[in-house]
Amino acid sequence: MKVLLLKDAKEDDCGQDPYIRELGLYGLEATLIPVLSFEFLSLPSFSEKLSHPEDYGGLIFTSPRAVEAAELCLEQNNKTEVWERSLKEKWNAKSVYVVGNATASLVSKIGLDTEGETCGNAEKLAEYICSRIAMESITVYQTIAHPGMQGNLNSYYSQQGVPASITFFSPSGLTYSLKHIQELSGDNIDQIKTQGPQHPKKNCLQLEPLRKDCTDTAVMFAAIGPTTARALAAQGLPVSCTAESPTPQALATGIRKALQPHGCC
């Protein structure tokens, strides 16, 4: 069974994207299509803040991209030596919070000890830390549509057909990709309808007919977390699976359960 993940590929120590591996363990054939690109912002300001740990009570890394921004600051401003000599130790004397295990892994590579990665998502992490420190935020990157997104989606639909499941990994990814997915669906689908209260066990988007040999197939929409799930719901799209935590294991478990007969939420 084919599933589509709207994210970029990230190889782990085994040389494979962990989402592809975990879904494969359940017999699901996953394809990754990136829908977002990133532009780094405010790096001089961020670099200055990293140089003065005495002004802050800690650090919060909200995503792997935020860690990449920190690495760029150290590399571009020749601060790697001073980081290793003193700054890293000073920051480690404070709290360094992260959202998710993937971010924690990258933060550890720059020598910082982390906490909060087991909270599961940004909302739970915020609850964990909001009463502990006063916060100042700085935006170090912005998201834009991936330049190859539309072509990659076209290629996938033409070669693979309509997937059994589509997983969104962020509200911005949904924003940039939904229109193209709807356009592609229009090329292959005569009618789109949402099953509602009359089918409470199958609150999935029905796409029919998807192929000449398929007249009633449900596409399951999955979300990596509650914020993305709410963004899907705001678009009027039913969410059949929300991962309990932003990890390959949790997503694979949720998708497998939802794709089982009568498994849609």
XYZ file of N, CA and C in Angstrom:
795
model
N 0.843 -1.189 0.000
C 0.000 0.000 0.000
C 0.886 1.249 0.000
N 0.561 2.196 -0.854
C 1.397 3.382 -1.028
C 0.931 4.529 -0.126
N 1.922 5.196 0.504
C 1.625 6.371 1.322
C 2.575 7.490 0.905
N 2.076 8.707 0.975
C 2.840 9.878 0.552
C 3.135 10.751 1.764
N 4.416 11.085 1.969
C 4.845 11.940 3.064
C 5.370 13.243 2.485
N 4.766 14.354 2.869
C 5.155 15.649 2.322
C 6.258 16.265 3.177
N 7.456 15.742 3.005
C 8.622 16.200 3.744
C 9.877 15.863 2.954
N 11.005 16.485 3.343
C 12.254 16.166 2.686
C 12.883 14.949 3.343
N 13.759 14.290 2.617
C 14.405 13.078 3.107
C 15.542 13.433 4.056
N 15.656 12.660 5.132
C 16.736 12.826 6.098
C 17.294 11.451 6.418
N 18.493 11.179 5.950
C 19.093 9.878 6.225
C 19.623 9.839 7.652
N 19.424 8.689 8.303
C 19.974 8.514 9.639
C 21.293 7.750 9.544
N 21.776 7.248 10.674
C 23.061 6.547 10.684
C 23.038 5.274 9.858
N 21.844 4.762 9.583
C 21.718 3.549 8.775
C 21.647 3.866 7.278
N 21.675 5.149 6.924
C 21.657 5.537 5.523
C 20.292 5.536 4.880
N 19.239 5.560 5.701
C 17.878 5.548 5.180
C 17.024 6.516 5.988
N 16.049 7.130 5.320
C 15.135 7.989 6.061
C 14.345 7.124 7.045
N 14.306 7.513 8.323
C 13.643 6.653 9.316
C 12.145 6.498 9.095
N 11.502 7.483 8.462
C 10.062 7.353 8.190
C 9.814 6.259 7.154
N 10.646 6.209 6.133
C 10.508 5.161 5.125
C 10.732 3.790 5.757
N 11.746 3.700 6.625
C 12.042 2.416 7.256
C 10.904 1.963 8.169
N 10.412 2.861 9.025
C 9.371 2.471 9.980
C 8.075 2.088 9.273
N 7.690 2.843 8.260
C 6.479 2.502 7.515
C 6.655 1.193 6.741
N 7.868 0.978 6.250
C 8.149 -0.261 5.538
C 7.996 -1.493 6.421
N 8.257 -1.348 7.714
C 8.092 -2.467 8.636
C 6.642 -2.922 8.714
N 5.712 -2.024 8.374
C 4.286 -2.349 8.367
C 3.782 -2.664 6.963
N 4.708 -2.832 6.027
C 4.319 -3.167 4.670
C 3.807 -1.991 3.861
N 4.130 -0.763 4.300
C 3.675 0.439 3.610
C 4.814 1.015 2.774
N 4.535 1.293 1.503
C 5.532 1.840 0.580
C 5.462 3.364 0.609
N 6.414 3.982 1.294
C 6.386 5.439 1.499
C 7.235 6.158 0.461
N 6.732 7.283 -0.007
C 7.465 8.181 -0.893
C 7.527 9.556 -0.231
N 8.696 10.171 -0.241
C 8.883 11.500 0.338
C 8.917 12.547 -0.768
N 8.135 13.595 -0.621
C 8.176 14.727 -1.537
C 8.302 15.998 -0.703
N 9.407 16.730 -0.840
C 9.550 17.978 -0.076
C 8.634 19.062 -0.625
N 7.962 19.763 0.264
C 7.058 20.836 -0.156
C 7.525 22.201 0.332
N 8.586 22.219 1.144
C 9.070 23.482 1.695
C 10.558 23.660 1.427
N 10.948 24.900 1.231
C 12.348 25.306 1.272
C 12.485 26.343 2.382
N 13.724 26.665 2.713
C 13.945 27.557 3.844
C 14.934 28.650 3.478
N 14.672 29.844 3.976
C 15.590 30.969 3.848
C 15.971 31.427 5.248
N 17.272 31.493 5.519
C 17.716 31.910 6.842
C 17.643 33.424 6.976
N 17.239 33.870 8.157
C 17.035 35.286 8.448
C 17.765 35.667 9.730
N 18.090 36.938 9.843
C 18.561 37.534 11.109
C 19.780 36.828 11.694
N 20.619 36.249 10.835
C 21.760 35.517 11.367
C 22.760 36.404 12.109
N 23.042 37.633 11.668
C 23.949 38.480 12.465
C 23.427 38.731 13.881
N 22.132 38.979 13.982
C 21.541 39.199 15.298
C 21.587 37.928 16.135
N 21.300 36.810 15.517
C 21.347 35.542 16.233
C 22.766 35.233 16.695
N 23.732 35.484 15.836
C 25.125 35.244 16.188
C 25.538 36.078 17.402
N 25.081 37.318 17.428
C 25.398 38.195 18.560
C 24.796 37.651 19.853
N 23.595 37.159 19.775
C 22.933 36.604 20.965
C 23.634 35.336 21.439
N 24.070 34.498 20.499
C 24.798 33.289 20.883
C 26.106 33.617 21.593
N 26.647 34.797 21.310
C 27.923 35.201 21.906
C 27.770 35.718 23.328
N 26.534 35.879 23.788
C 26.304 36.446 25.116
C 25.343 35.576 25.926
N 25.775 34.381 26.287
C 24.898 33.508 27.077
C 24.541 34.091 28.439
N 25.361 35.020 28.913
C 25.076 35.625 30.217
C 23.795 36.449 30.213
N 23.308 36.806 29.040
C 22.089 37.612 28.949
C 20.817 36.776 28.978
N 20.949 35.443 28.948
C 19.769 34.599 28.794
C 19.781 33.451 29.798
N 18.593 32.940 30.040
C 18.450 31.821 30.965
C 18.514 30.476 30.280
N 18.522 30.462 28.957
C 18.576 29.203 28.240
C 18.327 29.390 26.764
N 18.260 28.279 26.053
C 18.000 28.261 24.614
C 16.832 27.328 24.338
N 16.031 27.670 23.317
C 14.982 26.776 22.848
C 15.144 26.616 21.341
N 15.426 25.405 20.909
C 15.515 25.097 19.485
C 14.202 24.451 19.066
N 13.472 25.102 18.181
C 12.134 24.628 17.812
C 12.130 23.657 16.643
N 13.256 23.514 15.943
C 13.291 22.634 14.775
C 14.737 22.393 14.366
N 14.987 21.369 13.550
C 16.338 21.159 13.026
C 16.882 22.370 12.273
N 16.008 23.131 11.604
C 16.471 24.306 10.868
C 17.053 25.354 11.804
N 16.503 25.456 12.998
C 17.041 26.412 13.970
C 18.450 26.016 14.381
N 18.713 24.714 14.482
C 20.060 24.246 14.799
C 21.009 24.556 13.640
N 20.530 24.364 12.416
C 21.338 24.702 11.246
C 21.706 26.174 11.246
N 20.762 27.022 11.672
C 21.047 28.459 11.746
C 22.162 28.733 12.743
N 22.138 28.043 13.871
C 23.205 28.216 14.862
C 24.551 27.778 14.299
N 24.558 26.664 13.589
C 25.804 26.182 12.989
C 26.337 27.175 11.967
N 25.441 27.759 11.167
C 25.871 28.767 10.192
C 26.481 29.972 10.877
N 25.885 30.400 11.972
C 26.424 31.543 12.713
C 27.850 31.262 13.186
N 28.076 30.075 13.676
C 29.398 29.719 14.172
C 30.410 29.636 13.038
N 29.989 29.091 11.899
C 30.903 28.914 10.771
C 31.194 30.230 10.064
N 30.154 31.023 9.813
C 30.320 32.231 9.015
C 31.020 33.345 9.783
N 30.956 33.311 11.072
C 31.555 34.377 11.874
C 32.807 33.931 12.622
N 33.381 32.802 12.170
C 34.628 32.282 12.747
C 34.551 32.156 14.267
N 33.421 31.641 14.726
C 33.222 31.511 16.168
C 33.336 30.061 16.648
N 33.728 29.180 15.742
C 33.810 27.778 16.136
C 34.797 27.577 17.274
N 35.938 28.257 17.204
C 36.962 28.090 18.238
C 36.487 28.616 19.586
N 35.916 29.800 19.590
C 35.443 30.374 20.853
C 34.242 29.590 21.387
N 33.470 29.007 20.491
C 32.368 28.151 20.925
C 32.908 26.944 21.690
N 33.901 26.293 21.115
C 34.471 25.119 21.771
C 35.216 25.493 23.046
N 35.827 26.655 23.054
C 36.652 27.062 24.193
C 35.818 27.518 25.384
N 34.715 28.237 25.130
C 34.000 28.811 26.279
C 32.482 28.890 26.123
N 31.997 29.271 24.936
C 30.569 29.525 24.789
C 29.735 28.262 25.021
N 30.210 27.150 24.496
C 29.452 25.896 24.649
C 29.269 25.561 26.127
N 30.329 25.699 26.902
C 30.249 25.388 28.327
C 29.291 26.327 29.051
N 29.312 27.596 28.660
C 28.425 28.570 29.306
C 26.956 28.273 28.990
N 26.679 27.904 27.736
C 25.295 27.562 27.391
C 24.872 26.266 28.070
N 25.798 25.329 28.239
C 25.461 24.070 28.886
C 25.192 24.237 30.380
N 25.595 25.363 30.920
C 25.276 25.652 32.318
C 23.830 26.106 32.461
N 23.179 26.322 31.334
C 21.784 26.757 31.318
C 20.916 25.653 30.734
N 19.633 25.901 30.675
C 18.709 24.930 30.087
C 18.657 25.108 28.580
N 18.769 23.993 27.856
C 18.649 23.993 26.396
C 17.485 23.075 26.044
N 16.385 23.672 25.603
C 15.169 22.913 25.311
C 15.055 22.650 23.810
N 14.444 21.523 23.466
C 14.246 21.190 22.057
C 12.863 20.585 21.856
N 12.373 20.717 20.624
C 11.123 20.072 20.223
C 11.468 18.829 19.418
N 11.329 17.653 20.009
C 11.503 16.414 19.274
C 12.906 15.843 19.305
N 12.979 14.539 19.069
C 14.254 13.832 19.119
C 15.180 14.189 17.969
N 14.611 14.489 16.797
C 15.464 14.843 15.656
C 16.243 16.118 15.945
N 15.577 17.103 16.523
C 16.256 18.348 16.884
C 17.276 18.097 17.993
N 16.913 17.275 18.967
C 17.829 16.962 20.057
C 19.118 16.335 19.541
N 18.987 15.450 18.548
C 20.164 14.790 17.995
C 21.124 15.797 17.358
N 20.580 16.758 16.629
C 21.422 17.777 15.995
C 22.048 18.706 17.023
N 21.294 19.064 18.053
C 21.826 19.949 19.095
C 22.991 19.272 19.818
N 22.869 17.967 20.032
C 23.949 17.252 20.718
C 25.240 17.273 19.903
N 25.109 17.359 18.573
C 26.290 17.369 17.714
C 27.082 18.668 17.823
N 26.430 19.744 18.312
C 27.186 20.986 18.541
C 27.589 21.102 20.014
N 27.431 19.997 20.739
C 27.972 19.919 22.085
C 27.075 20.382 23.203
N 25.779 20.525 22.947
C 24.871 21.000 23.986
C 24.010 19.859 24.513
N 23.763 19.905 25.814
C 22.882 18.932 26.452
C 21.456 19.464 26.403
N 20.519 18.585 26.095
C 19.145 19.037 25.865
C 18.178 18.454 26.886
N 17.030 19.081 26.956
C 15.910 18.553 27.722
C 14.619 18.946 27.028
N 13.568 18.204 27.336
C 12.257 18.500 26.778
C 11.901 17.744 25.526
N 12.852 16.974 24.969
C 12.562 16.305 23.697
C 11.481 15.240 23.820
N 11.278 14.729 25.020
C 10.260 13.698 25.208
C 8.860 14.280 25.412
N 8.732 15.593 25.388
C 7.409 16.200 25.565
C 6.462 15.837 24.427
N 7.013 15.619 23.242
C 6.191 15.140 22.139
C 5.867 16.174 21.093
N 5.552 17.403 21.503
C 5.262 18.452 20.529
C 5.485 19.812 21.173
N 5.400 20.855 20.345
C 5.728 22.203 20.812
C 4.789 22.677 21.918
N 3.520 22.313 21.818
C 2.562 22.763 22.819
C 2.896 22.196 24.201
N 3.221 20.905 24.244
C 3.555 20.294 25.523
C 4.880 20.818 26.060
N 5.826 21.100 25.157
C 7.090 21.681 25.596
C 6.867 23.066 26.186
N 5.990 23.840 25.538
C 5.693 25.176 26.066
C 5.123 25.101 27.476
N 4.247 24.149 27.700
C 3.698 23.963 29.039
C 4.800 23.616 30.033
N 5.762 22.866 29.557
C 6.867 22.407 30.396
C 7.772 23.556 30.844
N 7.979 24.540 29.970
C 8.974 25.573 30.267
C 8.401 26.959 30.537
N 7.123 27.183 30.205
C 6.634 28.570 30.210
C 6.717 29.229 31.585
N 6.614 28.453 32.628
C 6.656 29.046 33.968
C 8.058 29.091 34.563
N 9.036 28.636 33.772
C 10.388 28.497 34.323
C 11.319 29.631 33.925
N 11.128 30.176 32.712
C 12.038 31.233 32.276
C 11.272 32.299 31.504
N 11.814 33.515 31.509
C 11.300 34.566 30.629
C 11.912 34.368 29.257
N 11.120 34.549 28.206
C 11.578 34.193 26.870
C 11.686 35.395 25.943
N 12.693 35.341 25.079
C 12.844 36.278 23.966
C 13.016 35.448 22.715
N 12.241 35.745 21.683
C 12.305 34.939 20.464
C 13.007 35.691 19.346
N 13.610 34.925 18.447
C 14.198 35.499 17.243
C 13.913 34.538 16.093
N 13.388 35.051 15.001
C 13.097 34.247 13.821
C 14.357 34.141 12.978
N 14.833 32.904 12.761
C 16.101 32.725 12.055
C 15.916 32.075 10.686
N 14.671 31.718 10.323
C 14.417 31.226 8.972
C 12.942 31.403 8.656
N 12.627 31.409 7.381
C 11.241 31.452 6.939
C 11.029 30.354 5.899
N 9.806 29.893 5.797
C 9.496 28.822 4.859
C 8.935 29.389 3.567
N 9.312 28.770 2.469
C 8.771 29.094 1.155
C 8.468 27.775 0.452
N 7.708 27.839 -0.604
C 7.384 26.622 -1.347
C 8.646 26.030 -1.968
N 8.783 24.732 -1.891
C 9.922 24.064 -2.506
C 9.817 24.213 -4.024
N 10.906 24.617 -4.694
C 10.815 24.871 -6.142
C 10.458 23.649 -6.969
N 10.757 22.449 -6.449
C 10.447 21.246 -7.216
C 9.162 20.555 -6.807
N 8.402 21.199 -5.915
C 7.231 20.533 -5.359
C 6.214 20.129 -6.422
N 5.809 21.071 -7.259
C 4.751 20.789 -8.217
C 5.171 19.706 -9.206
N 6.399 19.780 -9.687
C 6.884 18.762 -10.609
C 6.973 17.394 -9.965
N 7.423 17.351 -8.713
C 7.527 16.081 -8.006
C 6.152 15.471 -7.749
N 5.184 16.318 -7.397
C 3.826 15.816 -7.190
C 3.227 15.306 -8.502
N 3.438 16.057 -9.575
C 2.954 15.615 -10.886
C 3.525 14.242 -11.248
N 4.827 14.102 -11.029
C 5.494 12.848 -11.360
C 4.959 11.702 -10.507
N 4.774 11.968 -9.221
C 4.280 10.912 -8.334
C 2.896 10.448 -8.762
N 1.978 11.394 -8.971
C 0.607 11.019 -9.330
C 0.552 10.297 -10.668
N 1.385 10.721 -11.616
C 1.344 10.090 -12.929
C 1.928 8.684 -12.896
N 2.908 8.456 -12.021
C 3.565 7.155 -11.973
C 2.953 6.213 -10.939
N 2.536 6.774 -9.802
C 2.076 5.935 -8.698
C 0.562 5.941 -8.526
N -0.107 6.935 -9.082
C -1.533 7.059 -8.840
C -1.812 7.762 -7.519
N -3.039 7.666 -7.052
C -3.443 8.332 -5.813
C -3.040 7.474 -4.622
N -2.332 8.021 -3.647
C -1.881 7.223 -2.509
C -3.010 6.897 -1.546
N -2.786 5.883 -0.727
C -3.769 5.534 0.295
C -3.768 6.557 1.421
N -2.631 7.204 1.634
C -2.502 8.151 2.742
C -1.585 9.290 2.338
N -1.910 10.488 2.812
C -1.055 11.659 2.628
C -0.802 12.256 4.003
N 0.478 12.418 4.362
C 0.841 12.980 5.657
C 1.419 14.371 5.482
N 0.878 15.310 6.256
C 1.367 16.686 6.272
C 2.196 16.894 7.534
N 3.311 17.623 7.379
C 4.251 17.780 8.479
C 4.275 19.187 9.062
N 3.508 20.100 8.504
C 3.437 21.452 9.056
C 2.278 22.191 8.420
N 1.744 23.205 9.099
C 0.699 24.023 8.486
C 1.169 24.717 7.212
N 2.424 25.173 7.203
C 2.924 25.843 5.995
C 3.064 24.855 4.848
N 3.460 23.619 5.144
C 3.519 22.602 4.098
C 2.154 22.333 3.503
N 1.133 22.337 4.352
C -0.241 22.189 3.876
C -0.627 23.357 2.988
N -0.303 24.565 3.410
C -0.657 25.761 2.656
C -0.086 25.727 1.244
N 1.187 25.345 1.134
C 1.848 25.381 -0.167
C 1.474 24.205 -1.071
N 1.103 23.074 -0.492
C 0.897 21.883 -1.313
C -0.559 21.555 -1.605
N -1.482 22.041 -0.777
C -2.874 21.598 -0.909
C -3.465 21.925 -2.275
N -3.205 23.120 -2.782
C -3.769 23.513 -4.066
C -3.307 22.571 -5.170
N -2.020 22.222 -5.165
C -1.492 21.328 -6.198
C -2.081 19.932 -6.067
N -2.241 19.469 -4.832
C -2.838 18.155 -4.623
C -4.274 18.148 -5.119
N -5.011 19.219 -4.843
C -6.390 19.301 -5.323
C -6.449 19.348 -6.838
N -5.507 20.078 -7.455
C -5.480 20.147 -8.920
C -5.190 18.772 -9.515
N -4.241 18.056 -8.915
C -3.921 16.721 -9.407
C -5.095 15.775 -9.204
N -5.765 15.911 -8.111
C -6.937 15.075 -7.863
C -8.014 15.354 -8.895
N -8.132 16.607 -9.304
C -9.130 16.954 -10.307
C -8.857 16.316 -11.645
N -7.589 16.035 -11.938
C -7.231 15.381 -13.193
C -7.624 13.909 -13.195
N -7.762 13.316 -12.026
C -7.967 11.873 -11.937
C -9.273 11.479 -11.257
N -9.985 12.430 -10.723
C -11.142 12.113 -9.903
C -12.370 12.844 -10.431
N -13.455 12.135 -10.564
C -14.695 12.733 -11.053
C -15.444 13.481 -9.962
N -15.320 13.021 -8.743
C -16.096 13.627 -7.671
C -15.351 13.471 -6.354
N -15.362 14.513 -5.541
C -14.769 14.466 -4.215
C -15.857 14.727 -3.211
N -15.948 13.858 -2.242
C -16.948 14.079 -1.204
C -16.368 13.688 0.141
N -16.874 14.261 1.177
C -16.453 13.933 2.520
C -17.542 13.141 3.202
N -17.197 11.970 3.695
C -18.156 11.196 4.451
C -18.296 11.823 5.831
N -19.499 12.023 6.280
C -19.739 12.680 7.543
C -20.411 11.775 8.539
N -21.422 12.306 9.241
C -22.040 11.548 10.316
C -22.654 10.229 9.874
N -23.058 10.117 8.590
C -23.685 8.865 8.183
C -22.689 7.715 8.177
N -21.396 8.020 8.187
C -20.374 6.980 8.261
C -19.368 7.376 9.341
N -19.743 7.350 10.620
C -18.877 7.867 11.670
C -17.568 7.120 11.804
N -17.506 5.868 11.355
C -16.264 5.115 11.494
C -15.320 5.355 10.325
N -15.781 6.098 9.311
C -14.925 6.335 8.159
C -14.984 7.802 7.771
N -14.501 8.633 8.663
C -14.518 10.069 8.410
C -13.297 10.432 7.582
N -13.276 9.953 6.355
C -12.152 10.155 5.456
C -12.636 10.833 4.186
N -11.717 11.464 3.510
C -12.056 12.085 2.230
C -12.183 10.999 1.179
N -13.351 10.929 0.556
C -13.582 9.915 -0.460
C -13.257 10.485 -1.837
N -12.438 9.778 -2.550
C -12.035 10.189 -3.890
C -12.513 9.118 -4.863
N -13.454 9.479 -5.749
C -14.002 8.447 -6.619
C -14.394 9.000 -7.977
N -14.162 8.296 -9.077
C -13.277 7.122 -9.104
C -11.833 7.549 -9.243
N -10.898 6.855 -8.637
C -9.487 7.235 -8.690
C -8.814 6.673 -9.934
N -9.189 5.452 -10.263
C -8.630 4.813 -11.445
C -9.749 4.067 -12.160
N -9.482 3.609 -13.338
C -10.511 2.906 -14.094
C -10.962 1.641 -13.376
N -10.025 1.038 -12.602
C -10.372 -0.201 -11.917
C -10.702 0.038 -10.449
N -10.914 1.277 -10.076
C -11.166 1.578 -8.670
C -12.254 2.620 -8.584
N -13.363 2.294 -7.997
C -14.498 3.203 -8.018
C -14.826 3.819 -6.674
N -14.148 3.400 -5.578
C -14.483 3.962 -4.276
C -13.310 3.768 -3.326
N -12.394 4.673 -3.334
C -11.194 4.563 -2.526
C -11.064 5.779 -1.625
N -10.719 5.551 -0.359
C -10.586 6.640 0.605
C -9.130 7.049 0.727
N -8.865 8.334 0.665
C -7.541 8.856 0.945
C -7.526 9.309 2.396
N -6.615 8.763 3.162
C -6.515 9.116 4.566
C -5.538 10.257 4.751
N -5.964 11.278 5.484
C -5.091 12.404 5.785
C -4.516 12.238 7.185
N -3.190 12.360 7.281
C -2.496 12.229 8.558
C -1.715 13.503 8.846
N -1.509 13.772 10.132
C -0.773 14.958 10.575
C 0.313 14.537 11.550
N 1.440 15.227 11.502
C 2.554 14.897 12.377
C 2.314 15.366 13.796
N 1.385 16.299 13.996
C 1.108 16.798 15.335
C -0.194 17.568 15.385
N -0.604 18.017 16.575
C -1.912 18.658 16.730
C -2.046 19.989 16.000
N -0.961 20.754 15.880
C -1.047 22.037 15.175
C -1.353 21.818 13.696
N -0.676 20.858 13.090
C -0.941 20.538 11.689
C -2.323 19.937 11.519
N -2.758 19.133 12.487
C -4.101 18.550 12.428
C -5.158 19.642 12.440
N -4.970 20.668 13.259
C -5.933 21.775 13.299
C -5.936 22.540 11.985
N -4.758 22.675 11.348
C -4.693 23.351 10.055
C -5.455 22.569 8.992
N -5.364 21.248 9.031
C -6.135 20.414 8.103
C -7.633 20.578 8.353
N -8.007 20.552 9.613
C -9.426 20.694 9.949
C -9.953 22.057 9.509
N -9.119 23.093 9.608
C -9.533 24.435 9.196
C -9.801 24.506 7.703
N -9.184 23.605 6.946
C -9.418 23.527 5.503
C -10.596 22.614 5.175
N -11.256 22.103 6.205
C -12.386 21.215 5.993
C -11.992 19.798 5.655
N -10.756 19.426 5.949
C -10.261 18.092 5.636
C -10.275 17.225 6.892
N -10.866 16.045 6.824
C -10.895 15.156 7.983
C -9.512 14.579 8.263
N -9.151 14.490 9.518
C -7.848 13.960 9.930
C -8.061 12.578 10.527
N -7.552 11.578 9.847
C -7.730 10.201 10.306
C -6.644 9.756 11.257
N -5.521 10.478 11.272
C -4.400 10.060 12.109
C -3.580 11.279 12.501
N -3.369 11.465 13.789
C -2.430 12.455 14.302
C -1.397 11.713 15.131
N -0.128 11.818 14.751
C 0.920 11.095 15.471
C 0.957 11.547 16.924
N 1.101 10.589 17.844
C 1.146 10.924 19.258
C 2.383 11.723 19.611
N 3.445 11.546 18.855
C 4.670 12.331 19.000
C 5.290 12.464 17.620
N 6.111 13.497 17.383
C 6.666 13.707 16.038
C 7.840 12.791 15.742
N 7.586 11.496 15.724
C 8.629 10.504 15.478
C 8.173 9.535 14.396
N 9.117 8.919 13.685
C 8.743 7.933 12.669
C 7.931 6.780 13.251
N 8.300 6.337 14.444
C 7.611 5.203 15.050
C 6.148 5.538 15.342
N 5.910 6.723 15.922
C 4.543 7.108 16.269
C 3.690 7.303 15.025
N 4.266 7.928 13.990
C 3.502 8.138 12.763
C 3.184 6.808 12.084
N 4.168 5.927 11.998
C 3.950 4.631 11.346
C 2.868 3.841 12.074
N 2.903 3.861 13.393
C 1.894 3.148 14.179
C 0.504 3.723 13.923
N 0.411 5.055 13.900
C -0.878 5.700 13.685
C -1.443 5.444 12.300
N -0.598 5.528 11.281
C -1.058 5.294 9.908
C -1.490 3.841 9.735
N -0.704 2.921 10.273
C -1.072 1.511 10.157
C -2.440 1.258 10.790
N -2.668 1.825 11.952
C -3.960 1.631 12.638
C -5.090 2.242 11.824
N -4.858 3.435 11.282
C -5.916 4.124 10.557
C -6.247 3.456 9.224
N -5.265 2.799 8.622
C -5.478 2.154 7.333
C -6.084 0.767 7.457
N -6.121 0.256 8.663
C -6.777 -1.030 8.857
C -8.284 -0.883 8.631
N -8.963 -1.954 8.283
C -10.420 -1.880 8.103
C -11.083 -1.286 9.322
N -11.946 -0.280 9.077
C -12.651 0.432 10.136
C -11.683 1.177 11.038
N -10.471 1.484 10.529
C -9.488 2.135 11.377
C -9.537 3.630 11.332
N -10.296 4.208 10.390
C -10.336 5.653 10.310
C -11.065 6.224 11.509
N -10.500 7.361 11.998
C -11.079 7.974 13.190
C -12.339 8.749 12.814
